[in-house]
mmCIF file of C-alpha atoms and ligand atoms in Angstrom:
data_model
loop_
_atom_site.group_PDB
_atom_site.id
_atom_site.type_symbol
_atom_site.label_atom_id
_atom_site.label_comp_id
_atom_site.label_asym_id
_atom_site.label_seq_id
_atom_site.Cartn_x
_atom_site.Cartn_y
_atom_site.Cartn_z
ATOM 1 C CA MET A 1 -14.190 30.963 4.185
ATOM 2 C CA SER A 2 -13.936 27.798 2.190
ATOM 3 C CA PHE A 3 -10.558 26.505 1.210
ATOM 4 C CA ARG A 4 -9.269 23.623 -0.875
ATOM 5 C CA PHE A 5 -5.820 22.081 -0.933
ATOM 6 C CA VAL A 6 -3.974 19.017 -2.117
ATOM 7 C CA HIS A 7 -2.046 17.130 0.542
ATOM 8 C CA ALA A 8 0.844 15.130 -0.930
ATOM 9 C CA ALA A 9 4.015 13.563 0.449
ATOM 10 C CA ASP A 10 6.888 11.243 -0.357
ATOM 11 C CA PHE A 11 7.293 11.851 -4.080
ATOM 12 C CA HIS A 12 10.777 10.288 -3.856
ATOM 13 C CA LEU A 13 11.484 11.760 -7.279
ATOM 14 C CA ASP A 14 13.837 9.759 -9.468
ATOM 15 C CA SER A 15 14.015 6.808 -7.097
ATOM 16 C CA PRO A 16 14.683 3.526 -8.887
ATOM 17 C CA PHE A 17 12.263 0.653 -9.155
ATOM 18 C CA THR A 18 13.346 -2.490 -7.414
ATOM 19 C CA GLY A 19 12.028 -6.014 -7.741
ATOM 20 C CA VAL A 20 11.850 -6.040 -11.549
ATOM 21 C CA ARG A 21 14.476 -7.753 -13.639
ATOM 22 C CA GLU A 22 15.069 -7.464 -17.394
ATOM 23 C CA THR A 23 12.189 -5.532 -18.864
ATOM 24 C CA GLU A 24 11.441 -4.458 -22.393
ATOM 25 C CA PRO A 25 13.163 -1.127 -23.114
ATOM 26 C CA GLN A 26 9.852 0.748 -23.338
ATOM 27 C CA VAL A 27 8.736 -0.728 -20.010
ATOM 28 C CA ALA A 28 12.050 0.219 -18.410
ATOM 29 C CA GLU A 29 11.623 3.795 -19.624
ATOM 30 C CA ILE A 30 8.113 4.087 -18.148
ATOM 31 C CA LEU A 31 9.327 2.659 -14.834
ATOM 32 C CA ARG A 32 12.272 5.046 -14.822
ATOM 33 C CA ARG A 33 9.934 8.002 -15.342
ATOM 34 C CA ALA A 34 7.116 6.822 -13.050
ATOM 35 C CA THR A 35 7.861 9.015 -10.005
ATOM 36 C CA PHE A 36 8.014 12.051 -12.321
ATOM 37 C CA THR A 37 4.796 11.143 -14.110
ATOM 38 C CA ALA A 38 3.001 10.786 -10.779
ATOM 39 C CA TYR A 39 4.330 14.194 -9.690
ATOM 40 C CA GLN A 40 3.150 15.808 -12.910
ATOM 41 C CA ARG A 41 -0.285 14.314 -12.272
ATOM 42 C CA VAL A 42 -0.320 15.949 -8.834
ATOM 43 C CA ILE A 43 0.393 19.319 -10.452
ATOM 44 C CA ALA A 44 -2.278 18.731 -13.114
ATOM 45 C CA LEU A 45 -4.768 17.721 -10.408
ATOM 46 C CA CYS A 46 -4.117 20.930 -8.439
ATOM 47 C CA ILE A 47 -4.853 22.997 -11.542
ATOM 48 C CA GLU A 48 -7.852 20.910 -12.601
ATOM 49 C CA ARG A 49 -9.481 21.135 -9.170
ATOM 50 C CA GLY A 50 -8.649 24.804 -8.765
ATOM 51 C CA VAL A 51 -7.072 24.329 -5.340
ATOM 52 C CA ASP A 52 -5.745 27.200 -3.249
ATOM 53 C CA ALA A 53 -2.578 25.396 -2.263
ATOM 54 C CA LEU A 54 -0.424 22.300 -2.609
ATOM 55 C CA LEU A 55 1.057 20.993 0.637
ATOM 56 C CA VAL A 56 4.027 18.626 0.412
ATOM 57 C CA ALA A 57 5.012 16.813 3.605
ATOM 58 C CA GLY A 58 8.607 15.904 2.832
ATOM 59 C CA ASP A 59 10.702 13.306 1.039
ATOM 60 C CA ILE A 60 10.306 15.101 -2.265
ATOM 61 C CA PHE A 61 13.663 13.719 -3.305
ATOM 62 C CA ASP A 62 14.938 10.255 -2.755
ATOM 63 C CA GLY A 63 18.489 11.151 -1.822
ATOM 64 C CA ALA A 64 19.867 14.256 -0.137
ATOM 65 C CA ASP A 65 22.295 14.936 -2.990
ATOM 66 C CA ARG A 66 21.287 12.830 -5.890
ATOM 67 C CA SER A 67 19.410 13.807 -8.943
ATOM 68 C CA LEU A 68 19.639 17.118 -10.736
ATOM 69 C CA ALA A 69 16.843 15.951 -13.049
ATOM 70 C CA ALA A 70 14.557 15.537 -10.033
ATOM 71 C CA GLN A 71 15.245 19.048 -8.823
ATOM 72 C CA ILE A 72 14.703 20.656 -12.191
ATOM 73 C CA GLN A 73 11.444 18.813 -12.748
ATOM 74 C CA PHE A 74 10.226 19.568 -9.252
ATOM 75 C CA VAL A 75 10.728 23.314 -9.689
ATOM 76 C CA ARG A 76 9.162 23.192 -13.151
ATOM 77 C CA GLY A 77 5.961 21.737 -11.650
ATOM 78 C CA LEU A 78 5.882 24.492 -9.012
ATOM 79 C CA GLU A 79 6.255 27.085 -11.748
ATOM 80 C CA ARG A 80 3.149 25.685 -13.419
ATOM 81 C CA LEU A 81 1.311 26.189 -10.117
ATOM 82 C CA ASN A 82 2.691 29.711 -9.889
ATOM 83 C CA ASP A 83 1.283 30.475 -13.344
ATOM 84 C CA ALA A 84 -2.093 29.158 -12.168
ATOM 85 C CA GLY A 85 -2.020 31.289 -9.012
ATOM 86 C CA ILE A 86 -1.711 28.288 -6.671
ATOM 87 C CA ARG A 87 0.497 28.448 -3.597
ATOM 88 C CA ALA A 88 2.792 25.654 -2.512
ATOM 89 C CA PHE A 89 4.010 24.800 0.986
ATOM 90 C CA ILE A 90 6.919 22.449 1.355
ATOM 91 C CA CYS A 91 8.693 20.839 4.235
ATOM 92 C CA HIS A 92 11.664 18.526 4.003
ATOM 93 C CA GLY A 93 12.067 15.120 5.587
ATOM 94 C CA ASN A 94 14.722 12.563 6.291
ATOM 95 C CA HIS A 95 15.380 11.833 2.615
ATOM 96 C CA ASP A 96 15.810 15.468 1.623
ATOM 97 C CA PRO A 97 16.884 17.474 4.705
ATOM 98 C CA LEU A 98 17.915 21.114 4.520
ATOM 99 C CA ASP A 99 21.606 20.228 4.674
ATOM 100 C CA GLY A 100 21.383 18.234 1.440
ATOM 101 C CA TRP A 101 21.920 20.435 -1.608
ATOM 102 C CA GLY A 102 18.697 19.115 -3.073
ATOM 103 C CA ALA A 103 16.812 21.275 -0.621
ATOM 104 C CA ARG A 104 18.523 24.531 -1.675
ATOM 105 C CA LEU A 105 16.665 25.335 -4.843
ATOM 106 C CA LYS A 106 15.616 28.616 -6.356
ATOM 107 C CA MET A 107 11.870 28.543 -5.938
ATOM 108 C CA PRO A 108 9.183 30.587 -7.713
ATOM 109 C CA SER A 109 7.432 33.213 -5.605
ATOM 110 C CA ASN A 110 4.334 31.100 -4.875
ATOM 111 C CA VAL A 111 6.384 28.614 -2.860
ATOM 112 C CA HIS A 112 7.007 28.669 0.854
ATOM 113 C CA GLN A 113 9.745 26.327 1.966
ATOM 114 C CA PHE A 114 9.707 25.750 5.712
ATOM 115 C CA GLY A 115 12.989 26.128 7.559
ATOM 116 C CA GLU A 116 14.384 24.457 10.638
ATOM 117 C CA SER A 117 12.152 26.317 13.078
ATOM 118 C CA ALA A 118 8.410 25.961 12.892
ATOM 119 C CA GLU A 119 6.405 28.955 11.746
ATOM 120 C CA ALA A 120 2.817 29.802 10.780
ATOM 121 C CA VAL A 121 2.334 31.116 7.233
ATOM 122 C CA PRO A 122 -0.980 32.446 5.890
ATOM 123 C CA VAL A 123 -2.173 30.764 2.693
ATOM 124 C CA ASP A 124 -3.155 34.196 1.394
ATOM 125 C CA PRO A 125 -1.450 37.132 3.189
ATOM 126 C CA ARG A 126 -4.225 39.450 1.947
ATOM 127 C CA VAL A 127 -6.853 37.569 3.977
ATOM 128 C CA PRO A 128 -6.234 38.271 7.685
ATOM 129 C CA SER A 129 -8.599 35.593 8.992
ATOM 130 C CA GLY A 130 -7.763 33.002 6.298
ATOM 131 C CA PRO A 131 -6.160 29.617 6.814
ATOM 132 C CA VAL A 132 -2.551 29.233 7.951
ATOM 133 C CA VAL A 133 -0.068 26.439 7.386
ATOM 134 C CA CYS A 134 2.387 25.646 10.187
ATOM 135 C CA GLY A 135 5.421 23.597 9.224
ATOM 136 C CA ILE A 136 9.036 22.714 9.816
ATOM 137 C CA SER A 137 11.802 21.021 7.826
ATOM 138 C CA TYR A 138 14.460 18.582 8.976
ATOM 139 C CA PRO A 139 17.740 20.493 9.228
ATOM 140 C CA THR A 140 19.509 17.176 8.917
ATOM 141 C CA ARG A 141 18.578 13.556 8.326
ATOM 142 C CA GLU A 142 18.738 12.275 11.880
ATOM 143 C CA MET A 143 15.782 13.868 13.636
ATOM 144 C CA ARG A 144 15.081 11.401 16.393
ATOM 145 C CA SER A 145 13.032 13.562 18.752
ATOM 146 C CA SER A 146 9.632 15.182 18.368
ATOM 147 C CA LEU A 147 9.489 18.434 16.396
ATOM 148 C CA LEU A 148 6.086 19.350 17.812
ATOM 149 C CA PRO A 149 7.210 21.472 20.800
ATOM 150 C CA GLY A 150 8.383 24.206 18.405
ATOM 151 C CA PHE A 151 5.035 24.547 16.625
ATOM 152 C CA PRO A 152 3.117 27.808 17.164
ATOM 153 C CA ALA A 153 -0.193 27.854 19.023
ATOM 154 C CA ARG A 154 -3.346 27.808 16.952
ATOM 155 C CA GLU A 155 -4.632 31.256 16.138
ATOM 156 C CA PRO A 156 -8.279 31.392 17.240
ATOM 157 C CA GLY A 157 -10.725 31.613 14.368
ATOM 158 C CA ARG A 158 -8.218 30.603 11.674
ATOM 159 C CA VAL A 159 -8.209 27.203 10.022
ATOM 160 C CA THR A 160 -4.798 25.820 10.956
ATOM 161 C CA ILE A 161 -2.990 23.069 9.141
ATOM 162 C CA GLY A 162 0.170 21.405 10.397
ATOM 163 C CA LEU A 163 2.709 20.184 7.843
ATOM 164 C CA LEU A 164 5.192 17.660 9.138
ATOM 165 C CA HIS A 165 7.259 14.658 8.148
ATOM 166 C CA ALA A 166 7.022 12.353 11.127
ATOM 167 C CA ASN A 167 6.381 8.923 12.509
ATOM 168 C CA VAL A 168 3.200 9.151 14.572
ATOM 169 C CA GLY A 169 2.483 6.543 17.210
ATOM 170 C CA ALA A 170 5.624 4.489 16.465
ATOM 171 C CA SER A 171 4.271 3.119 13.190
ATOM 172 C CA THR A 172 5.916 -0.201 12.565
ATOM 173 C CA GLY A 173 8.013 -0.761 9.484
ATOM 174 C CA HIS A 174 9.003 2.895 9.333
ATOM 175 C CA GLU A 175 11.961 4.522 10.954
ATOM 176 C CA ALA A 176 11.275 6.612 14.037
ATOM 177 C CA TYR A 177 11.976 10.037 12.528
ATOM 178 C CA ALA A 178 10.590 12.991 14.520
ATOM 179 C CA PRO A 179 8.418 10.594 16.528
ATOM 180 C CA CYS A 180 5.331 11.914 18.276
ATOM 181 C CA SER A 181 2.058 10.496 19.511
ATOM 182 C CA LEU A 182 -1.422 10.985 18.178
ATOM 183 C CA GLU A 183 -2.309 12.623 21.508
ATOM 184 C CA ASP A 184 0.469 15.195 20.966
ATOM 185 C CA LEU A 185 -1.056 16.112 17.596
ATOM 186 C CA VAL A 186 -4.577 16.306 19.010
ATOM 187 C CA ALA A 187 -3.339 18.558 21.806
ATOM 188 C CA THR A 188 -2.253 21.228 19.301
ATOM 189 C CA GLY A 189 -5.919 21.934 18.546
ATOM 190 C CA TYR A 190 -5.081 22.334 14.850
ATOM 191 C CA ASP A 191 -7.696 21.439 12.229
ATOM 192 C CA TYR A 192 -5.674 19.109 10.030
ATOM 193 C CA TRP A 193 -2.262 17.466 10.294
ATOM 194 C CA ALA A 194 -0.786 16.951 6.852
ATOM 195 C CA LEU A 195 1.821 14.289 7.451
ATOM 196 C CA GLY A 196 4.412 12.499 5.392
ATOM 197 C CA HIS A 197 6.812 9.584 5.939
ATOM 198 C CA VAL A 198 4.564 6.523 6.137
ATOM 199 C CA HIS A 199 4.180 5.315 2.551
ATOM 200 C CA THR A 200 0.857 3.539 3.016
ATOM 201 C CA ARG A 201 -1.965 6.060 3.069
ATOM 202 C CA ALA A 202 -3.973 6.302 6.254
ATOM 203 C CA ILE A 203 -6.501 8.598 7.850
ATOM 204 C CA VAL A 204 -5.133 8.148 11.348
ATOM 205 C CA ARG A 205 -7.871 10.314 12.849
ATOM 206 C CA ASP A 206 -11.027 11.377 11.065
ATOM 207 C CA GLN A 207 -12.220 14.222 13.290
ATOM 208 C CA ALA A 208 -10.607 17.527 14.185
ATOM 209 C CA PRO A 209 -7.748 17.560 14.064
ATOM 210 C CA LEU A 210 -7.735 15.180 11.133
ATOM 211 C CA VAL A 211 -4.433 13.329 11.012
ATOM 212 C CA VAL A 212 -3.601 12.056 7.556
ATOM 213 C CA TYR A 213 -0.838 10.267 5.701
ATOM 214 C CA PRO A 214 -1.483 10.409 1.942
ATOM 215 C CA GLY A 215 1.201 7.764 1.341
ATOM 216 C CA ASN A 216 3.677 8.006 -1.495
ATOM 217 C CA THR A 217 2.537 9.010 -4.968
ATOM 218 C CA GLN A 218 4.175 6.113 -6.773
ATOM 219 C CA GLY A 219 4.819 2.572 -5.496
ATOM 220 C CA ARG A 220 8.437 1.621 -6.166
ATOM 221 C CA HIS A 221 8.731 -1.993 -5.148
ATOM 222 C CA PRO A 222 6.598 -5.107 -4.695
ATOM 223 C CA ASN A 223 5.636 -4.158 -1.139
ATOM 224 C CA GLU A 224 4.204 -0.786 -2.176
ATOM 225 C CA ARG A 225 1.116 -2.235 -3.804
ATOM 226 C CA GLY A 226 -2.219 -0.805 -4.829
ATOM 227 C CA PRO A 227 -3.361 2.729 -5.668
ATOM 228 C CA ARG A 228 -1.014 5.547 -4.671
ATOM 229 C CA GLY A 229 -1.921 9.209 -4.661
ATOM 230 C CA VAL A 230 -2.861 12.330 -2.731
ATOM 231 C CA TYR A 231 -5.776 13.800 -0.804
ATOM 232 C CA VAL A 232 -7.819 16.646 -2.189
ATOM 233 C CA VAL A 233 -9.064 18.338 0.973
ATOM 234 C CA ASP A 234 -12.067 20.633 1.166
ATOM 235 C CA VAL A 235 -12.634 22.939 4.119
ATOM 236 C CA ASP A 236 -16.119 24.447 4.010
ATOM 237 C CA ASP A 237 -17.375 27.769 5.391
ATOM 238 C CA HIS A 238 -18.111 26.164 8.745
ATOM 239 C CA GLY A 239 -14.684 24.587 9.000
ATOM 240 C CA ALA A 240 -15.893 21.065 8.167
ATOM 241 C CA ILE A 241 -13.098 19.136 6.471
ATOM 242 C CA SER A 242 -13.469 16.373 3.892
ATOM 243 C CA PRO A 243 -10.479 14.602 2.347
ATOM 244 C CA GLU A 244 -10.892 12.728 -0.944
ATOM 245 C CA PHE A 245 -8.234 10.284 -2.089
ATOM 246 C CA VAL A 246 -7.191 10.582 -5.744
ATOM 247 C CA ALA A 247 -4.768 8.085 -7.288
ATOM 248 C CA VAL A 248 -1.960 9.598 -9.362
ATOM 249 C CA ASP A 249 0.392 6.623 -9.770
ATOM 250 C CA ALA A 250 1.729 5.933 -13.248
ATOM 251 C CA VAL A 251 2.573 2.286 -12.655
ATOM 252 C CA ARG A 252 0.764 0.120 -10.118
ATOM 253 C CA TRP A 253 2.211 -2.776 -8.188
ATOM 254 C CA GLU A 254 -0.073 -5.707 -7.537
ATOM 255 C CA GLN A 255 0.109 -9.207 -6.161
ATOM 256 C CA LEU A 256 -1.898 -12.061 -7.669
ATOM 257 C CA ASP A 257 -2.661 -15.124 -5.578
ATOM 258 C CA VAL A 258 -3.692 -18.001 -7.803
ATOM 259 C CA GLN A 259 -4.968 -21.370 -6.584
ATOM 260 C CA ILE A 260 -3.930 -24.313 -8.728
ATOM 261 C CA ASP A 261 -6.587 -26.695 -7.374
ATOM 262 C CA GLY A 262 -8.510 -28.259 -10.229
ATOM 263 C CA ILE A 263 -6.134 -27.006 -12.932
ATOM 264 C CA GLU A 264 -5.411 -30.037 -15.126
ATOM 265 C CA ASP A 265 -2.350 -29.118 -17.186
ATOM 266 C CA ASP A 266 0.158 -26.402 -18.068
ATOM 267 C CA SER A 267 -1.957 -24.833 -20.785
ATOM 268 C CA ALA A 268 -4.961 -24.598 -18.437
ATOM 269 C CA LEU A 269 -2.639 -23.003 -15.881
ATOM 270 C CA PHE A 270 -1.501 -20.444 -18.423
ATOM 271 C CA SER A 271 -5.110 -19.601 -19.371
ATOM 272 C CA ARG A 272 -5.960 -19.119 -15.710
ATOM 273 C CA LEU A 273 -3.034 -16.722 -15.200
ATOM 274 C CA ASP A 274 -3.789 -14.953 -18.469
ATOM 275 C CA GLY A 275 -7.414 -14.366 -17.384
ATOM 276 C CA ARG A 276 -6.384 -13.080 -13.974
ATOM 277 C CA VAL A 277 -3.938 -10.584 -15.509
ATOM 278 C CA GLU A 278 -6.643 -9.347 -17.865
ATOM 279 C CA ASP A 279 -9.033 -8.834 -14.918
ATOM 280 C CA LEU A 280 -6.354 -6.987 -12.989
ATOM 281 C CA LEU A 281 -5.691 -4.635 -15.897
ATOM 282 C CA HIS A 282 -9.407 -3.824 -16.078
ATOM 283 C CA GLN A 283 -9.351 -2.849 -12.406
ATOM 284 C CA THR A 284 -6.482 -0.390 -12.653
ATOM 285 C CA ASP A 285 -8.185 2.095 -15.001
ATOM 286 C CA GLU A 286 -5.679 2.307 -17.812
ATOM 287 C CA ARG A 287 -2.620 2.269 -15.608
ATOM 288 C CA HIS A 288 0.532 0.313 -16.244
ATOM 289 C CA LEU A 289 0.864 -2.657 -13.981
ATOM 290 C CA VAL A 290 3.772 -4.558 -12.487
ATOM 291 C CA TYR A 291 2.686 -7.670 -10.686
ATOM 292 C CA ARG A 292 3.941 -10.803 -9.025
ATOM 293 C CA ILE A 293 2.127 -14.083 -8.864
ATOM 294 C CA SER A 294 1.994 -16.447 -5.958
ATOM 295 C CA LEU A 295 0.811 -19.946 -6.889
ATOM 296 C CA ARG A 296 -0.903 -21.804 -4.062
ATOM 297 C CA GLY A 297 -2.940 -24.880 -3.362
ATOM 298 C CA ARG A 298 -2.694 -28.483 -4.529
ATOM 299 C CA GLY A 299 -3.214 -29.965 -7.931
ATOM 300 C CA PRO A 300 -1.881 -32.067 -10.764
ATOM 301 C CA VAL A 301 0.227 -29.201 -12.149
ATOM 302 C CA HIS A 302 2.340 -29.064 -9.002
ATOM 303 C CA GLY A 303 4.879 -31.458 -10.495
ATOM 304 C CA SER A 304 5.366 -29.479 -13.650
ATOM 305 C CA ILE A 305 5.497 -26.160 -11.775
ATOM 306 C CA ALA A 306 8.306 -27.565 -9.660
ATOM 307 C CA ARG A 307 10.396 -28.479 -12.725
ATOM 308 C CA PRO A 308 13.277 -26.081 -13.371
ATOM 309 C CA GLY A 309 12.469 -23.538 -16.039
ATOM 310 C CA THR A 310 8.671 -23.801 -15.879
ATOM 311 C CA LEU A 311 8.126 -20.602 -13.913
ATOM 312 C CA ASP A 312 10.535 -18.597 -16.052
ATOM 313 C CA GLY A 313 8.710 -19.948 -19.086
ATOM 314 C CA LEU A 314 5.349 -18.803 -17.723
ATOM 315 C CA VAL A 315 6.720 -15.349 -16.885
ATOM 316 C CA GLY A 316 8.109 -15.103 -20.409
ATOM 317 C CA GLN A 317 4.809 -16.114 -22.004
ATOM 318 C CA LEU A 318 2.783 -13.699 -19.874
ATOM 319 C CA ASN A 319 5.138 -10.848 -20.660
ATOM 320 C CA GLU A 320 4.995 -11.652 -24.337
ATOM 321 C CA VAL A 321 1.206 -11.300 -24.243
ATOM 322 C CA TRP A 322 0.767 -8.421 -21.751
ATOM 323 C CA GLY A 323 4.189 -6.854 -21.288
ATOM 324 C CA THR A 324 4.306 -4.988 -24.589
ATOM 325 C CA ARG A 325 0.781 -3.568 -24.650
ATOM 326 C CA HIS A 326 -0.197 -0.071 -23.663
ATOM 327 C CA PRO A 327 -0.922 0.052 -20.801
ATOM 328 C CA PHE A 328 1.357 -2.875 -20.075
ATOM 329 C CA ALA A 329 1.070 -5.528 -17.387
ATOM 330 C CA PHE A 330 4.528 -6.747 -16.562
ATOM 331 C CA CYS A 331 5.123 -9.886 -14.518
ATOM 332 C CA GLY A 332 8.026 -9.442 -12.107
ATOM 333 C CA GLY A 333 8.108 -13.086 -11.051
ATOM 334 C CA ILE A 334 6.154 -16.133 -9.933
ATOM 335 C CA LEU A 335 6.497 -17.689 -6.523
ATOM 336 C CA ASP A 336 5.676 -21.360 -6.149
ATOM 337 C CA GLN A 337 3.874 -22.258 -2.933
ATOM 338 C CA THR A 338 1.980 -25.196 -4.376
ATOM 339 C CA ARG A 339 1.898 -28.736 -3.079
ATOM 340 C CA PHE A 340 1.363 -32.091 -4.704
ATOM 341 C CA GLU A 341 -2.181 -33.291 -5.128
ATOM 342 C CA LEU A 342 -3.634 -35.503 -2.446
ATOM 343 C CA ASP A 343 -5.419 -38.709 -3.315
ATOM 344 C CA ARG A 344 -7.752 -38.843 -0.331
ATOM 345 C CA ASP A 345 -9.296 -42.179 -1.304
ATOM 346 C CA ALA A 346 -5.911 -43.871 -1.510
ATOM 347 C CA LEU A 347 -4.831 -42.386 1.827
ATOM 348 C CA ARG A 348 -8.137 -43.466 3.388
ATOM 349 C CA GLN A 349 -7.455 -47.075 2.370
ATOM 350 C CA GLY A 350 -4.078 -47.010 4.133
ATOM 351 C CA THR A 351 -3.564 -48.895 7.382
ATOM 352 C CA ASP A 352 -1.314 -46.212 8.834
ATOM 353 C CA PHE A 353 -2.090 -43.302 11.130
ATOM 354 C CA ILE A 354 -3.355 -41.156 8.237
ATOM 355 C CA GLY A 355 -5.762 -43.903 7.178
ATOM 356 C CA ASP A 356 -7.086 -44.154 10.751
ATOM 357 C CA PHE A 357 -7.403 -40.411 11.005
ATOM 358 C CA LEU A 358 -9.462 -40.177 7.807
ATOM 359 C CA ALA A 359 -11.652 -43.066 8.934
ATOM 360 C CA LEU A 360 -12.400 -41.076 12.074
ATOM 361 C CA THR A 361 -13.356 -37.865 10.249
ATOM 362 C CA ASP A 362 -15.562 -39.934 7.917
ATOM 363 C CA GLU A 363 -17.282 -41.392 10.935
ATOM 364 C CA VAL A 364 -18.008 -37.967 12.414
ATOM 365 C CA SER A 365 -19.794 -36.974 9.238
ATOM 366 C CA ARG A 366 -21.831 -40.208 9.207
ATOM 367 C CA ASP A 367 -22.555 -40.877 12.836
ATOM 368 C CA GLU A 368 -25.053 -38.524 14.571
ATOM 369 C CA GLY A 369 -24.056 -39.783 18.002
ATOM 370 C CA LEU A 370 -20.383 -39.114 17.436
ATOM 371 C CA ALA A 371 -21.157 -35.634 16.101
ATOM 372 C CA ALA A 372 -23.224 -34.914 19.222
ATOM 373 C CA ALA A 373 -20.414 -36.162 21.450
ATOM 374 C CA LEU A 374 -17.911 -33.942 19.640
ATOM 375 C CA GLN A 375 -20.237 -31.007 20.072
ATOM 376 C CA GLN A 376 -20.346 -31.659 23.805
ATOM 377 C CA GLU A 377 -16.572 -31.854 23.942
ATOM 378 C CA LEU A 378 -16.259 -28.507 22.184
ATOM 379 C CA ALA A 379 -18.864 -26.711 24.317
ATOM 380 C CA PRO A 380 -16.483 -25.552 27.086
ATOM 381 C CA LEU A 381 -14.230 -23.994 24.451
ATOM 382 C CA TYR A 382 -17.099 -22.018 22.953
ATOM 383 C CA ASP A 383 -18.363 -21.033 26.398
ATOM 384 C CA SER A 384 -15.021 -19.728 27.519
ATOM 385 C CA THR A 385 -14.922 -15.945 27.674
ATOM 386 C CA ARG A 386 -11.243 -15.958 26.745
ATOM 387 C CA ALA A 387 -11.726 -18.208 23.713
ATOM 388 C CA ARG A 388 -14.967 -16.596 22.586
ATOM 389 C CA LYS A 389 -13.268 -13.550 21.103
ATOM 390 C CA TYR A 390 -11.739 -15.854 18.486
ATOM 391 C CA PHE A 391 -15.142 -17.307 17.552
ATOM 392 C CA ASP A 392 -18.213 -15.649 16.199
ATOM 393 C CA GLY A 393 -20.453 -16.836 18.980
ATOM 394 C CA SER A 394 -22.220 -19.999 19.982
ATOM 395 C CA LEU A 395 -21.321 -23.557 19.109
ATOM 396 C CA PRO A 396 -22.048 -24.370 15.453
ATOM 397 C CA PRO A 397 -25.040 -26.644 14.686
ATOM 398 C CA THR A 398 -24.329 -30.195 13.508
ATOM 399 C CA ASP A 399 -24.096 -29.362 9.813
ATOM 400 C CA ASP A 400 -21.636 -26.555 10.400
ATOM 401 C CA LEU A 401 -19.768 -28.802 12.740
ATOM 402 C CA ARG A 402 -19.182 -31.169 9.838
ATOM 403 C CA ALA A 403 -17.815 -28.290 7.791
ATOM 404 C CA LEU A 404 -15.566 -27.491 10.724
ATOM 405 C CA VAL A 405 -14.328 -31.081 10.829
ATOM 406 C CA ALA A 406 -13.694 -31.050 7.056
ATOM 407 C CA ALA A 407 -11.620 -27.870 7.399
ATOM 408 C CA ALA A 408 -9.722 -29.395 10.314
ATOM 409 C CA GLU A 409 -9.098 -32.498 8.203
ATOM 410 C CA ASP A 410 -7.540 -30.391 5.441
ATOM 411 C CA ILE A 411 -5.186 -28.692 7.854
ATOM 412 C CA ALA A 412 -4.211 -31.893 9.637
ATOM 413 C CA LEU A 413 -3.750 -33.786 6.402
ATOM 414 C CA ALA A 414 -1.515 -31.124 4.929
ATOM 415 C CA LEU A 415 0.688 -31.311 8.011
ATOM 416 C CA LEU A 416 0.705 -35.097 8.211
ATOM 417 C CA VAL A 417 1.200 -35.898 4.535
ATOM 418 C CA ASP A 418 3.738 -33.238 3.710
ATOM 419 C CA ASP A 419 5.699 -34.287 6.738
ATOM 420 C CA GLU A 420 5.747 -37.842 5.499
ATOM 421 C CA VAL A 421 6.281 -37.352 1.764
ATOM 422 C CA GLY A 422 8.194 -34.100 2.003
ATOM 423 C CA GLY A 423 6.127 -32.474 -0.736
HETATM 424 MN MN1 MN B 501 9.434 8.610 2.389
#
């Protein structure tokens, strides 16, 4: 029988935004509500798509005993599902373990909350051969060993979905809660592992059993960039499974890298930034945006960027234009990684090492013989089996070699000149 569910995780309801200073009051309010808005979109999506069940793989709440508002709103969403005849399966993770009072809520009758020992629960008890969800909750925050050994064996002929908050394959940047390996998950023979914990979405394995992290539903700081959402998962009559990612985030974090090369003055710089923000807003389909800018490259505006107050001034101007619209694009800060502009001709005229170096690269681009000699020198590197994996293949032809030399010149010059001038 076919079956459709939404796989969500890591709502972190009511968790604060970090990385944004002084915002407009209306922006602050939208940020404050963002995790709730995203959650409400998950509920709306379940109803819209007519799913059979919502599966939530832990970290519903941000703190084990924090926000009453989060708990009330969470239950209210589940009640909407109950009214629509949609079941919900919930397990708790390290942020909201069973021993935190946040996990002891009065749930509507459509909800199954997994306890501290794993069990298999049919999605619809009236259908004996229908799909089952197997899950477990963290009794307490510190679950440092695998929870898999307690999971029931797959029932033959029934689509089986595992629901677990865990770090699979020692994912870096995430704490090792309930660690297990991908092989351990595969060995269960289940059809789909609905995981939570890792906040960046990933289809870890795309064939049975599928192993999926949907990521969190709302980015909450500058490192949780890009679309955030859930998977709508379809299981067809033959048991084939297809997950579709759907973004539900209310506010999106982005990073803009802007090159200053060729930008003549401050007003041209502002227009460039202004245009990039506009483009970014177009790409986020009517979502609010919080972004940071990183300025890079070399150019005449480096000096003015480096003056105290310039960056704050740019942030202020951008926020005046884009920060009060609906949807808004709010700049959380600008990072200066620019360097002073190089005057290659002047450096080339010098009688120092840099002057000699530039004379040499000029000669390579002029002198066929020298280019050929360089090519010969490079051949062993390109022929080496160990080095080859870093290159695309065979030695570049003369023209490409010149491009290679020009790129090398840029790198060397940056190192040499900045060292000397301290730019
Ligand atoms: Mn989490």
